[in-house]
Coordinates of C-alpha atoms (C1' of nucleotides) in Angstrom, one line a residue:
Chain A
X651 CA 31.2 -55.2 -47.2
X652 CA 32.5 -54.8 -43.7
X653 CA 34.0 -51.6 -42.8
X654 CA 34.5 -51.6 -39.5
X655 CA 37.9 -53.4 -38.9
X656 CA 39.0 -51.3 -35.2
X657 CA 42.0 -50.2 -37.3
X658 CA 43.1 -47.8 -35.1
X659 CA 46.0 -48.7 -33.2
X660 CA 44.4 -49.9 -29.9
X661 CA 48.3 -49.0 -28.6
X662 CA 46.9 -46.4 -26.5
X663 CA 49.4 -46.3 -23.6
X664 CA 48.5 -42.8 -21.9
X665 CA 45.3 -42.1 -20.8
X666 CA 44.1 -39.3 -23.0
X667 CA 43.6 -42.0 -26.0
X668 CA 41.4 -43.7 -23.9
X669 CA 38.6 -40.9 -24.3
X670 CA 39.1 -40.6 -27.8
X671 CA 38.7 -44.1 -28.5
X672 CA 35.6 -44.5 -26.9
X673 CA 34.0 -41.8 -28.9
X674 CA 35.2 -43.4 -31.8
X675 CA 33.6 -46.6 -31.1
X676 CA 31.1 -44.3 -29.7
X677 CA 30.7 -42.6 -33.4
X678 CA 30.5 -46.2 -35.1
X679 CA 27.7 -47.8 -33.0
X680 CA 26.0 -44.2 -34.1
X681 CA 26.6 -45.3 -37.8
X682 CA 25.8 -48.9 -37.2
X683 CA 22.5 -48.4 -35.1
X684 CA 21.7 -46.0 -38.2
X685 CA 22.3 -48.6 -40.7
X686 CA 19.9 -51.1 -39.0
X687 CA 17.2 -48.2 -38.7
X688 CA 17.3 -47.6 -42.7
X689 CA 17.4 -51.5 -43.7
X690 CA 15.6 -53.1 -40.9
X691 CA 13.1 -49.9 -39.7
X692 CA 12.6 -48.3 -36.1
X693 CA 11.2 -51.4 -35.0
X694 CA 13.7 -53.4 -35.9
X695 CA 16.7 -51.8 -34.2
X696 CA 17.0 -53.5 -31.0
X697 CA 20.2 -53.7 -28.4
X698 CA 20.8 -57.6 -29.4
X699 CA 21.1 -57.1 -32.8
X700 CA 23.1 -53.4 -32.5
X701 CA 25.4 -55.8 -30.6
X702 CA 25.2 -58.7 -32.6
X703 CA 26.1 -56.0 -35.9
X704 CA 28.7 -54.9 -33.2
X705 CA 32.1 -56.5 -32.1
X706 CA 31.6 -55.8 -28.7
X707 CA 29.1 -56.9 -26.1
X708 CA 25.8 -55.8 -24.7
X709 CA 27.8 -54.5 -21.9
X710 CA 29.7 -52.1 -23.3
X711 CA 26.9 -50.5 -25.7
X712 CA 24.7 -49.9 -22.5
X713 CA 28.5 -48.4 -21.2
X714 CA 27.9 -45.5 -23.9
X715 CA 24.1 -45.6 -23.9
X716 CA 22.1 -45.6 -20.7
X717 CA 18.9 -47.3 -22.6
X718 CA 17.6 -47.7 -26.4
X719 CA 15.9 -44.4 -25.7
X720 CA 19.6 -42.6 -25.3
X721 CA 20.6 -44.4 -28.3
X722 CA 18.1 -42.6 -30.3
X723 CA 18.8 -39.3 -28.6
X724 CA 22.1 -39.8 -29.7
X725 CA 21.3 -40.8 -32.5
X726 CA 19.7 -37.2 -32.9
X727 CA 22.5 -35.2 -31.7
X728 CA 24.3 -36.6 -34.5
X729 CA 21.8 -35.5 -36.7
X730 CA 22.0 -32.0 -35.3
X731 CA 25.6 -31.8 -35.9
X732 CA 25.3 -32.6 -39.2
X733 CA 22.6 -29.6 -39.4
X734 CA 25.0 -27.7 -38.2
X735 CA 27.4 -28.4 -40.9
X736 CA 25.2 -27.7 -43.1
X737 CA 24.5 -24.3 -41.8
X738 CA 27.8 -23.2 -41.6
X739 CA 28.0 -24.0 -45.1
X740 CA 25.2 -22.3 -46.1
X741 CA 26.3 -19.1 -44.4
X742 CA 29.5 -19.1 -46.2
X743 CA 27.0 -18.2 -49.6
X744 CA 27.3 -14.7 -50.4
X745 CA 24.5 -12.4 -51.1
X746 CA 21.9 -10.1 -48.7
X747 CA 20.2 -11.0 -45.7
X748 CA 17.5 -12.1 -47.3
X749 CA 19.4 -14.4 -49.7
X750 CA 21.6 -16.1 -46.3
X751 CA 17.9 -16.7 -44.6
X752 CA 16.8 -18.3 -47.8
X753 CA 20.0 -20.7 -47.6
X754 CA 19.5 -21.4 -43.9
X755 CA 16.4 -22.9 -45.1
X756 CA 17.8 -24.6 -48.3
X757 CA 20.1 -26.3 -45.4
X758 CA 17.2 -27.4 -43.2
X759 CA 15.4 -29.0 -46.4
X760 CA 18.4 -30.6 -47.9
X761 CA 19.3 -32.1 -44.4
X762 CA 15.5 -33.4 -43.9
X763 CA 15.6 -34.6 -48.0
X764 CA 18.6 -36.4 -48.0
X765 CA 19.1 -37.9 -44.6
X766 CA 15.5 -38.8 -43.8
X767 CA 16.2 -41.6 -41.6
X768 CA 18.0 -38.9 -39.3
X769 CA 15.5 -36.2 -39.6
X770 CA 12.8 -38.7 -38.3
X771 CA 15.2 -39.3 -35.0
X772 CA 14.6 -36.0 -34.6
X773 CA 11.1 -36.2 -34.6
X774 CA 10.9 -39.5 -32.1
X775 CA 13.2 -38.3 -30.1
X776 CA 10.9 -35.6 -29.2
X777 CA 8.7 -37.9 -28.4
X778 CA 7.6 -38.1 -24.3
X779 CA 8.5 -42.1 -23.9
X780 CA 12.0 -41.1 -26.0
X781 CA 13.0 -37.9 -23.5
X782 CA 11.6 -39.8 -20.3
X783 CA 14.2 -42.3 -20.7
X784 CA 17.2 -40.9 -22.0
X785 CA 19.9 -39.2 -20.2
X786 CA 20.2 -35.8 -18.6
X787 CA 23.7 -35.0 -20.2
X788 CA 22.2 -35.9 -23.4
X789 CA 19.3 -33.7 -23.0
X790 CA 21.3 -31.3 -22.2
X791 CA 23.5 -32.2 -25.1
X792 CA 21.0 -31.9 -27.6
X793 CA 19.6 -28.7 -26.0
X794 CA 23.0 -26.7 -26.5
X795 CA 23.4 -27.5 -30.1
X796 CA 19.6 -26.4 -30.6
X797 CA 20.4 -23.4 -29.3
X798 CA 23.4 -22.9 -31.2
X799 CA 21.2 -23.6 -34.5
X800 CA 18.6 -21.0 -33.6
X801 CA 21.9 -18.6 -32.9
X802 CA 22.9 -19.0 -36.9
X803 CA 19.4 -17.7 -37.4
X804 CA 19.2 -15.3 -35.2
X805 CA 22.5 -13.9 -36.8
X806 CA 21.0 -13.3 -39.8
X807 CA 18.2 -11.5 -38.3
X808 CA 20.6 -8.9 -36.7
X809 CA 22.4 -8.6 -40.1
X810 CA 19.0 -8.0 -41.8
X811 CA 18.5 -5.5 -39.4
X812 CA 21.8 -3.7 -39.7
X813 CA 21.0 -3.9 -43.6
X814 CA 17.9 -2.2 -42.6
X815 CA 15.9 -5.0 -45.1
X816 CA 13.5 -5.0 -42.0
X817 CA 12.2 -3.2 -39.0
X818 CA 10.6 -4.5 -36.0
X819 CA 7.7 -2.3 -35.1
X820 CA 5.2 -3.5 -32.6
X821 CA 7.3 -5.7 -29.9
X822 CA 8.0 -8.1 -32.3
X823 CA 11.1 -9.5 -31.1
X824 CA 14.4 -11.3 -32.9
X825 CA 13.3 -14.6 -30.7
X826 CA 9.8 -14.0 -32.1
X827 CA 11.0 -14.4 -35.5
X828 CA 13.6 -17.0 -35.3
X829 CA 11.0 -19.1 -34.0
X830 CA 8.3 -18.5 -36.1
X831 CA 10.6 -19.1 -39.0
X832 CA 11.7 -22.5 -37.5
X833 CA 8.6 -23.7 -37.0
X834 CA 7.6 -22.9 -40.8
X835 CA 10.7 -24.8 -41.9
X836 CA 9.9 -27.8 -39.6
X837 CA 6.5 -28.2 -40.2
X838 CA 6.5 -27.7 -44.2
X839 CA 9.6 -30.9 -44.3
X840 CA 7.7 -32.8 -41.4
X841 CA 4.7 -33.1 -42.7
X842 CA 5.7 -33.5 -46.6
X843 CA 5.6 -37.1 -46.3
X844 CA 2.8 -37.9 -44.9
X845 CA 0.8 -35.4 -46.8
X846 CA 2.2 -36.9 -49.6
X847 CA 1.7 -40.7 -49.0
X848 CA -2.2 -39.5 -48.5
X849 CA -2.1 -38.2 -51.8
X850 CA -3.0 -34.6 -51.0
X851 CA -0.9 -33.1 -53.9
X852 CA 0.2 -34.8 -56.9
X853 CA 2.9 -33.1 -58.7
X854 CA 4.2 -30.4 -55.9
X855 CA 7.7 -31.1 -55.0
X856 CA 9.1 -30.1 -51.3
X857 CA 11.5 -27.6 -52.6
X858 CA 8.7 -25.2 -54.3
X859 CA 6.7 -26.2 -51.1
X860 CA 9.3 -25.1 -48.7
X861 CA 10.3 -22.1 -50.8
X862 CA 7.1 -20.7 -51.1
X863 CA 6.3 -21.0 -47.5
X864 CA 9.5 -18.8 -47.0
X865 CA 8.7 -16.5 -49.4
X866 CA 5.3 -16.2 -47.7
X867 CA 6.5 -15.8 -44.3
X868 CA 9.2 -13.5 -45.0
X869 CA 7.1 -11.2 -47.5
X870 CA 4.7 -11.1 -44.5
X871 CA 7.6 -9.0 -42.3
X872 CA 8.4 -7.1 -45.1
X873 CA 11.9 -8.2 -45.8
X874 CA 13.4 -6.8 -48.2
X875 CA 13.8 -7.2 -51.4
X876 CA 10.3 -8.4 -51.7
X877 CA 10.1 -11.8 -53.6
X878 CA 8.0 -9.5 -56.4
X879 CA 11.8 -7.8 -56.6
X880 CA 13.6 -10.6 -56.8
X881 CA 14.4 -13.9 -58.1
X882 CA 14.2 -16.0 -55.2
X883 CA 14.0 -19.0 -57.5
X884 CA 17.3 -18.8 -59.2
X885 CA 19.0 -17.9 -55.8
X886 CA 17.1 -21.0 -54.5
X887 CA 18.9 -23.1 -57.2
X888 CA 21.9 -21.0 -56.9
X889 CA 22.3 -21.7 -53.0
X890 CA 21.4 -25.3 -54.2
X891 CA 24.7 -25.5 -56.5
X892 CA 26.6 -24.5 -53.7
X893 CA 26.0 -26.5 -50.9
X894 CA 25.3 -29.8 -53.0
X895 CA 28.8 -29.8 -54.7
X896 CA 30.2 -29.5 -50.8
X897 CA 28.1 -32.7 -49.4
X898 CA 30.6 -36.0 -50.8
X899 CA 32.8 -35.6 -47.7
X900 CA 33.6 -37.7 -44.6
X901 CA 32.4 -40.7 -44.5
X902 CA 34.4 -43.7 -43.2
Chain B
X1371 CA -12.9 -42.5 -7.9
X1372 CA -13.6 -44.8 -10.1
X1373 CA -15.9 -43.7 -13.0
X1374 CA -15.9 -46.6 -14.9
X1375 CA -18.7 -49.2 -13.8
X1376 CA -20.1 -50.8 -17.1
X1377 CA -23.7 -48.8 -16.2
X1378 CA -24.4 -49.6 -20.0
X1379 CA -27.6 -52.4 -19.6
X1380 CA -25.7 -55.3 -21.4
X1381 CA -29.2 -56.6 -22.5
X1382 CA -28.0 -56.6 -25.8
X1383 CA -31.0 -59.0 -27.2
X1384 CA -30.3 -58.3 -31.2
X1385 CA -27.2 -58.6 -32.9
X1386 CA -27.1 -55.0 -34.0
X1387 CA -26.0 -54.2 -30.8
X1388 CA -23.3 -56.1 -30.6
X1389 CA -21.3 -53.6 -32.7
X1390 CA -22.0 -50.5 -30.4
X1391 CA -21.4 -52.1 -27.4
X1392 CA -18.0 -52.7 -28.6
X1393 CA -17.5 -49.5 -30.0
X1394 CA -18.6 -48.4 -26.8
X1395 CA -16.1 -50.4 -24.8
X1396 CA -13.4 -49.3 -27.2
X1397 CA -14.2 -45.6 -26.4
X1398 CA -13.9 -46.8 -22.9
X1399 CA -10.1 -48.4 -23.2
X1400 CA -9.4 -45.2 -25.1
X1401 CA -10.4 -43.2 -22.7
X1402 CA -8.4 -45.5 -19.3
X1403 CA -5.2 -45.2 -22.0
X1404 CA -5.4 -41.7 -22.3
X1405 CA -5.7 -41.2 -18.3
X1406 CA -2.7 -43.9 -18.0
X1407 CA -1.1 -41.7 -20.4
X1408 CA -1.1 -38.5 -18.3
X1409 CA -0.6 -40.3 -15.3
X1410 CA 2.0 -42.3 -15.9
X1411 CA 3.5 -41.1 -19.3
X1412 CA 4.3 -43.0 -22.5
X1413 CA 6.6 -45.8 -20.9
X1414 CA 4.2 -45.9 -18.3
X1415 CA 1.5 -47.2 -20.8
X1416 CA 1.6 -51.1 -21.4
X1417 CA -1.1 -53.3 -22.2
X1418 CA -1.1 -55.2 -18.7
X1419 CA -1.6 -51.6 -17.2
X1420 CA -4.9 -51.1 -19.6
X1421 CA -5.6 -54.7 -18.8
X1422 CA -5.9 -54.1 -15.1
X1423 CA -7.5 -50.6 -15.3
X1424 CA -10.5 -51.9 -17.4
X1425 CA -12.6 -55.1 -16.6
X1426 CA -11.9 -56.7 -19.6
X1427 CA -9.1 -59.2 -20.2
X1428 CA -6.1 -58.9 -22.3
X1429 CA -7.1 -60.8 -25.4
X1430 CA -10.0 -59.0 -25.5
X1431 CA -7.8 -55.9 -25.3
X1432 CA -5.9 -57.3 -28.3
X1433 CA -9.0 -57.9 -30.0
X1434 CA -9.6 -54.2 -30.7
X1435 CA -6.4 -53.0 -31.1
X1436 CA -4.1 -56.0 -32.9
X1437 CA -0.7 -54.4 -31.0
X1438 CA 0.5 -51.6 -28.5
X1439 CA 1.6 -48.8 -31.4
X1440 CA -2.1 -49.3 -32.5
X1441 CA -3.4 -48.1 -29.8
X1442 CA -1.2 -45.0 -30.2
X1443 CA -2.8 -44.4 -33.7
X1444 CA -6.3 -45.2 -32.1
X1445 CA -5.6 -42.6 -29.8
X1446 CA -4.6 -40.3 -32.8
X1447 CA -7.7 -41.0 -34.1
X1448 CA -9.6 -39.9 -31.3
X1449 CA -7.5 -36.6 -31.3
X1450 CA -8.3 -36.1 -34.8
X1451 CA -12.2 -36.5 -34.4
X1452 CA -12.0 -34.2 -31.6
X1453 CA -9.8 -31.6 -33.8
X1454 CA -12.6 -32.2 -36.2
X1455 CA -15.5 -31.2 -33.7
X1456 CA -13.4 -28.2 -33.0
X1457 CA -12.9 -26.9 -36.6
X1458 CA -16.9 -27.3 -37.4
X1459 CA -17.2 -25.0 -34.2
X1460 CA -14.7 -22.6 -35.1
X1461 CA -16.5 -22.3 -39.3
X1462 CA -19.8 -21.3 -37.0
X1463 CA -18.5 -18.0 -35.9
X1464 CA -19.4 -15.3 -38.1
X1465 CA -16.9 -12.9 -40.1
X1466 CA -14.8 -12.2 -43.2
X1467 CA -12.7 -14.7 -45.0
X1468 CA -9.8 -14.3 -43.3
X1469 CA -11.4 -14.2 -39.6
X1470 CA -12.5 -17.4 -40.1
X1471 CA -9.4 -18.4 -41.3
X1472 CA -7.9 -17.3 -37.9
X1473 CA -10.8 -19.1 -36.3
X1474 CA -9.3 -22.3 -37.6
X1475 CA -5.8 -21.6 -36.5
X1476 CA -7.4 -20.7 -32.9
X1477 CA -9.6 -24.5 -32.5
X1478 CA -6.4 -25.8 -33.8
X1479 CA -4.3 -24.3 -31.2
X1480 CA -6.9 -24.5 -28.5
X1481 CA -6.6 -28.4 -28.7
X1482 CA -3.1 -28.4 -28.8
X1483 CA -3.7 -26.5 -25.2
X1484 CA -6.2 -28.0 -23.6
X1485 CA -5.1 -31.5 -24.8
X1486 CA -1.7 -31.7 -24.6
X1487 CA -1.4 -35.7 -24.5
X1488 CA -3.6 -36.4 -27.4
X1489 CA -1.6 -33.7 -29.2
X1490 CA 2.0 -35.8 -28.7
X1491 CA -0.4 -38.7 -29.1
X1492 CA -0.4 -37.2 -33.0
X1493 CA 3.2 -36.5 -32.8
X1494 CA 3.9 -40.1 -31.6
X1495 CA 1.7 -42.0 -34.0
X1496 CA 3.1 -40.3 -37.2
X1497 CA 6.3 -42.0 -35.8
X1498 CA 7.9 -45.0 -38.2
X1499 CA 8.1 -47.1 -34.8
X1500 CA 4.4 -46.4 -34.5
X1501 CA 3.1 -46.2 -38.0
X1502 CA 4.8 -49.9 -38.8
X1503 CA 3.1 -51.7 -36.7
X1504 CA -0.6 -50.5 -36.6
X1505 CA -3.3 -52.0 -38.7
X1506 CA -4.4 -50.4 -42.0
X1507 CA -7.5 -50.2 -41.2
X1508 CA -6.8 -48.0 -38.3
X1509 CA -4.1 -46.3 -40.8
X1510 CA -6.7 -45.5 -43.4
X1511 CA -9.3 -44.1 -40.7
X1512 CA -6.7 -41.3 -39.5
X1513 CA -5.9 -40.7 -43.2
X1514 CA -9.4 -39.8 -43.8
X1515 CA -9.8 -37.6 -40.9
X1516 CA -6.6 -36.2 -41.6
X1517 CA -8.5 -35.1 -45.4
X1518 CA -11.5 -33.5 -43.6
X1519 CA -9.7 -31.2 -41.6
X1520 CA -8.0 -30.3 -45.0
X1521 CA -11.1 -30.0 -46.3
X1522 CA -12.0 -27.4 -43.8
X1523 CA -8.8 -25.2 -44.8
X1524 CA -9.6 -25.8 -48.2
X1525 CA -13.2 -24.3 -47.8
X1526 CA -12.0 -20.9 -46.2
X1527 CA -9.2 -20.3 -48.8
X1528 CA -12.4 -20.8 -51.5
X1529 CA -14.7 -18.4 -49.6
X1530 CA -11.8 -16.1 -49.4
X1531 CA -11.4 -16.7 -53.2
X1532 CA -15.2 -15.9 -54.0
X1533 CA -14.7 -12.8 -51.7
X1534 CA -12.0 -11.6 -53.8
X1535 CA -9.8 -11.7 -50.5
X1536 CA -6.8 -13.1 -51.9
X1537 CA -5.8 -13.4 -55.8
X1538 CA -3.4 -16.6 -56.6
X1539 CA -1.3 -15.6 -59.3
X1540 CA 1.9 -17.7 -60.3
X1541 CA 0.5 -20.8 -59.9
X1542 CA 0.0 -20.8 -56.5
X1543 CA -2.7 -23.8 -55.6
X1544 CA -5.1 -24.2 -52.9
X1545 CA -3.5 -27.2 -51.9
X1546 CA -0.3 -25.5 -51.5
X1547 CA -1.9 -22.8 -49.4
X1548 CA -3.5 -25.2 -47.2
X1549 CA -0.2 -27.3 -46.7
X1550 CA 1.3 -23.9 -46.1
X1551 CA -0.8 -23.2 -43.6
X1552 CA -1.1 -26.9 -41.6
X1553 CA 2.8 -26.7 -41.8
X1554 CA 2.9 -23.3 -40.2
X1555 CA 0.2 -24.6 -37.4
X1556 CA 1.8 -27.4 -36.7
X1557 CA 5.0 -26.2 -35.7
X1558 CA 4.5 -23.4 -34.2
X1559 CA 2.3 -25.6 -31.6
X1560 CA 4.1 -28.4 -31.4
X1561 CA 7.5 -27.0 -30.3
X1562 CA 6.8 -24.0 -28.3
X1563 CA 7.3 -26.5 -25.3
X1564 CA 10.6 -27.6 -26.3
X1565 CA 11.4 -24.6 -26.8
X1566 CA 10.4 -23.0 -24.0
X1567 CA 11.5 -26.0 -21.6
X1568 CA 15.0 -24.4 -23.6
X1569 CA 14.7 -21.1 -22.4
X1570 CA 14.6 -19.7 -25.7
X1571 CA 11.8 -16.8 -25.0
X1572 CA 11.0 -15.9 -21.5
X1573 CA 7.6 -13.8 -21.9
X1574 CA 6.1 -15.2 -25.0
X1575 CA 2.6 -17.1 -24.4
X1576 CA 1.9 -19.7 -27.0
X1577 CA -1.0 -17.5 -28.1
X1578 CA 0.9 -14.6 -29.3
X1579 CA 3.5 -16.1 -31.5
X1580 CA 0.8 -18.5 -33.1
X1581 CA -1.8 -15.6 -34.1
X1582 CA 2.0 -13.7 -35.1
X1583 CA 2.5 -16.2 -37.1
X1584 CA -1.0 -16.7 -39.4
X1585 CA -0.4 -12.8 -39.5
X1586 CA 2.9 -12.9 -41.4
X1587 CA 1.8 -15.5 -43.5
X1588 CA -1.7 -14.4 -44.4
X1589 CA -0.3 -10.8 -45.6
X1590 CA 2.6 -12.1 -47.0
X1591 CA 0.1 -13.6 -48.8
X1592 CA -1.9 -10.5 -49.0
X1593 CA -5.3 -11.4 -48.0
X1594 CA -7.6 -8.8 -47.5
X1595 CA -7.9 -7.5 -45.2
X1596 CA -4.2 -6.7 -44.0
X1597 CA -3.2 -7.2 -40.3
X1598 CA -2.3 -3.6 -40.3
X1599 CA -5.7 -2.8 -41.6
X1600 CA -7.9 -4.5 -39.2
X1601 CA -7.6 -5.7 -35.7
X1602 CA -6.7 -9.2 -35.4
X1603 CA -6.1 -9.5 -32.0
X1604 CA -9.5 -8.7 -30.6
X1605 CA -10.9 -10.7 -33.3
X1606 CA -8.8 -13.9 -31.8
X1607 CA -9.7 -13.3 -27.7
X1608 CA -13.6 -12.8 -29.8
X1609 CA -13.2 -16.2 -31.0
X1610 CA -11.3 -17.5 -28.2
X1611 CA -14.3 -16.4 -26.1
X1612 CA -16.6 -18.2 -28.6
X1613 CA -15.1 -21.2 -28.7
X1614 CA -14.1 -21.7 -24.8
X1615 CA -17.8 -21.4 -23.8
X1616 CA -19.0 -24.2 -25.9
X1617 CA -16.0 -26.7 -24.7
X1618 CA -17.4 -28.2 -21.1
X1619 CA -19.2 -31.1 -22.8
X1620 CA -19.3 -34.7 -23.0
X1621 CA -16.7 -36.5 -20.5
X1622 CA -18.7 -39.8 -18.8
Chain C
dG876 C1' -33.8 -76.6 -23.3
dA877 C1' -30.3 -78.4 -26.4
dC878 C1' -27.1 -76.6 -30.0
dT879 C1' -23.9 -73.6 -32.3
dA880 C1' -21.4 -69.4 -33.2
dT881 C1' -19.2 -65.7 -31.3
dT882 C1' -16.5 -63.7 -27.8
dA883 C1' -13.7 -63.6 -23.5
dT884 C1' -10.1 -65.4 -20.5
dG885 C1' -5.5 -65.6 -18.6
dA886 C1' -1.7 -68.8 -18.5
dC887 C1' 2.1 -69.3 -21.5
dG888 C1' 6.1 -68.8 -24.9
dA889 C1' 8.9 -65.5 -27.1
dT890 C1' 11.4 -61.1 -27.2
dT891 C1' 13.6 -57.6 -25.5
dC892 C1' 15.5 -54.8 -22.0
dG893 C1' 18.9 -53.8 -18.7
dT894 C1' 22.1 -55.8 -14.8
dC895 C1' 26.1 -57.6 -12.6
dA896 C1' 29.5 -61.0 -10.9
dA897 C1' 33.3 -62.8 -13.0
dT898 C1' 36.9 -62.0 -16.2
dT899 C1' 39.9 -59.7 -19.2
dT900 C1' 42.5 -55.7 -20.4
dA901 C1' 45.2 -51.5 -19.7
dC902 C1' 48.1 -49.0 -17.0
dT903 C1' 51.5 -47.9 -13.0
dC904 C1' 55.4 -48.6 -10.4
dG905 C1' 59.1 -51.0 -7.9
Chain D
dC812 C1' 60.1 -56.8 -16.8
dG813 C1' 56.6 -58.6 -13.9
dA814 C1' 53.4 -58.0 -10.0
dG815 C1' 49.6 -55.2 -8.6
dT816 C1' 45.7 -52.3 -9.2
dA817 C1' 42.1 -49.7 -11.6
dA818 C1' 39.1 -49.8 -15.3
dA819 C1' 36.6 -51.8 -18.9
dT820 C1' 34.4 -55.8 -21.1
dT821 C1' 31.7 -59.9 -21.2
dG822 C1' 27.5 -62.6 -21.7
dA823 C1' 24.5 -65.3 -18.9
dC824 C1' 20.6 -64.1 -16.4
dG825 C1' 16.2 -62.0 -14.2
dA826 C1' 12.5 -59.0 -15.0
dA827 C1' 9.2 -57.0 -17.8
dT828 C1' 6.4 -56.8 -21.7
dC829 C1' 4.3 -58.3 -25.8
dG830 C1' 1.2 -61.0 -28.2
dT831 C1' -1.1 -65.9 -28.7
dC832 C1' -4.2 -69.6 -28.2
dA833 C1' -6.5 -73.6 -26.2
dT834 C1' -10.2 -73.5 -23.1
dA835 C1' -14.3 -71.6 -21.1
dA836 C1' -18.2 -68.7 -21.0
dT837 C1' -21.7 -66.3 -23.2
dA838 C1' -25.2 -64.9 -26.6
dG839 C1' -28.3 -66.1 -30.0
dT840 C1' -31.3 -69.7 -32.6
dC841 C1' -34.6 -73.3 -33.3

DNA sequence: GACTATTATGACGATTCGTCAATTTACTCG
DNA sequence: CGAGTAAATTGACGAATCGTCATAATAGTC
């Protein structure tokens, strides 16, 4: 049950291997230190075992992570890589704007359903003890991909715009919107969880949660076609079929 | 500038005070931990720390809260009771449906504002890290405050039902409508400082995007009456004034 | 005022973090 | 190919923090 032989040729003679390698190893600790937060939970991943569940030393991990708080940063700029991914993907579904927003969103829930581990790094790494003690350049790292998330959406705003399936009156801007739609998406998969575990709806599932949430919000601005003229559900399930049957990929 | 002599007459002669002067204490720590908290941030707070800023010892410390992630939730709690105060204020101002609806959304986002610390505090302590290793007790105490804010919600989406305000057609709960809603609250607050720290709008105050926000949902929704029909944003500085005035209260 | 139950104390062991001098490895060049 | 140098790795160690527990103090009772 060991998968983590080196296996690569370690006969790295010119120094432009030397990089690579090290994000390799870099890339398994990642999967490791994962691992030990889904079987052993976030209080049990500590450096000593990450080492001990390691073949190298102590030494070296705190080489490629400045503190266990830069571990889990890392940790979660995996996770937004992955996201992005995912959104690629999703854009590559055909249909209106309205239909791409919907599978922007599909991508955000399937992300925080089937890597849940992952999607609460995100959460504690936002977390003030987490960013005090973590790296600038991973910071920084982190920040860029965000950014580069919130430009997918903001792409299908100017498309929906060009489709003219909405107009902006009353300085309501594309940031405006972008971020009002992220923070509908976050909060209705953050808080599912918990909401659930208290027992504050019984048979609900996420996915009519989230959907309806987008359907709210986006019925709100008047995007058309308005989910009375339009089967958001089957596109839901639709945009579902297509992303799931691209998932089984990379993983060792 | 030290507020915090005991000043409480420890002449506790029958044993039913024995129970408030503890609770009393424990409002105390609570209290220290939150100023070592904005002081000093999260990995600034350790137990010695709260040790040495109170006058009590560390086992008795660890007699109230059984480990240091159960103090974050005990902080939590304290942010929820607060939250709690805030929402009964915001159900006493007068208005439609709706309006009071909005009034929720402002207490909710005035907290978030004025309390900043407590508000990560709720971020931190719905963390795995945290939520693993604090008592159930204190676990079952946020989970109940947690269902009388929801309650709250719940209560204006029925008014608005008796008012005839909203129709839910296609089975459409009040549960879902209230999840909607926390979800939509929730992160909208809690990452407009990432996102702003991000550069991702320049001019946008928190304010604006979060009463934008209810907007698009509530019409999207269609309850009556429509942002385009009545003006919301005089109604929210009306109940920002409302609220603000009643705030300077309790601190030593 | 003696006696008991409850609570408080802080020194201590156990963990975990993060460092650094010593060592090994990788690479270069004569 | 082998000596020399730069870079990376190691793991023992100090520091900091958590949480405990035997002892001491206090409160309440008769």
């Amino acid at each position: 049950m060991k998968a983590q032989q080196p296996a690569v040729s370690i006969t790295t003679q010119n120094s432009g291997n030397r990089a690579r390698h090290k994000q390799q190893r870099e890339q398994l600790l990642l999967q490791l230190a994962q691992q030990i937060l889904q079987q052993e939970g976030f209080a049990g991943l500590t450096m000593d075992r990450l080492t001990a569940a390691s073949e190298v030393s102590k030494g070296t991990i705190y080489n490629h992570f400045c503190s266990k708080e830069d571990l889990i940063t890392a940790l979660s700029v995996d996770s937004l890589e992955r996201q992005l991914l995912l959104f690629q993907q999703a854009l590559s579904v055909s249909g209106h704007s309205r239909e791409r927003a919907l599978a922007l969103h599909y991508a955000y829930f399937l992300f925080s359903t089937t890597e849940p581990t992952l999607f609460l790094c995100l959460l504690s790494a936002a977390t003030p003890a987490v960013v005090e003690k973590s790296s600038a350049s991973r910071l920084a790292q982190r920040q860029a991909l965000e950014q580069q998330l919130l430009e997918f959406c903001q792409q299908v705003i100017r498309q929906a715009l060009a489709e003219n399936a909405i107009s902006l009156q009353d300085g309501c801007s594309i940031e405006e919107l972008t971020y009002l739609q992220w923070a509908q998406a976050f909060g209705a998969n953050a808080l599912y969880r918990p909401a659930q575990q208290m027992g504050f709806f019984q048979g609900l599932a996420q996915q009519q949660l989230v959907l309806a949430g987008v359907n709210l919000m986006l019925d709100g601005l008047g995007w058309r076609p308005l989910s009375a003229d339009f089967d958001y559900q089957s596109c839901w399930q639709r945009i579902a079929l297509a992303l799931q049957q691209q998932t089984p990929q990379a993983q060792s």
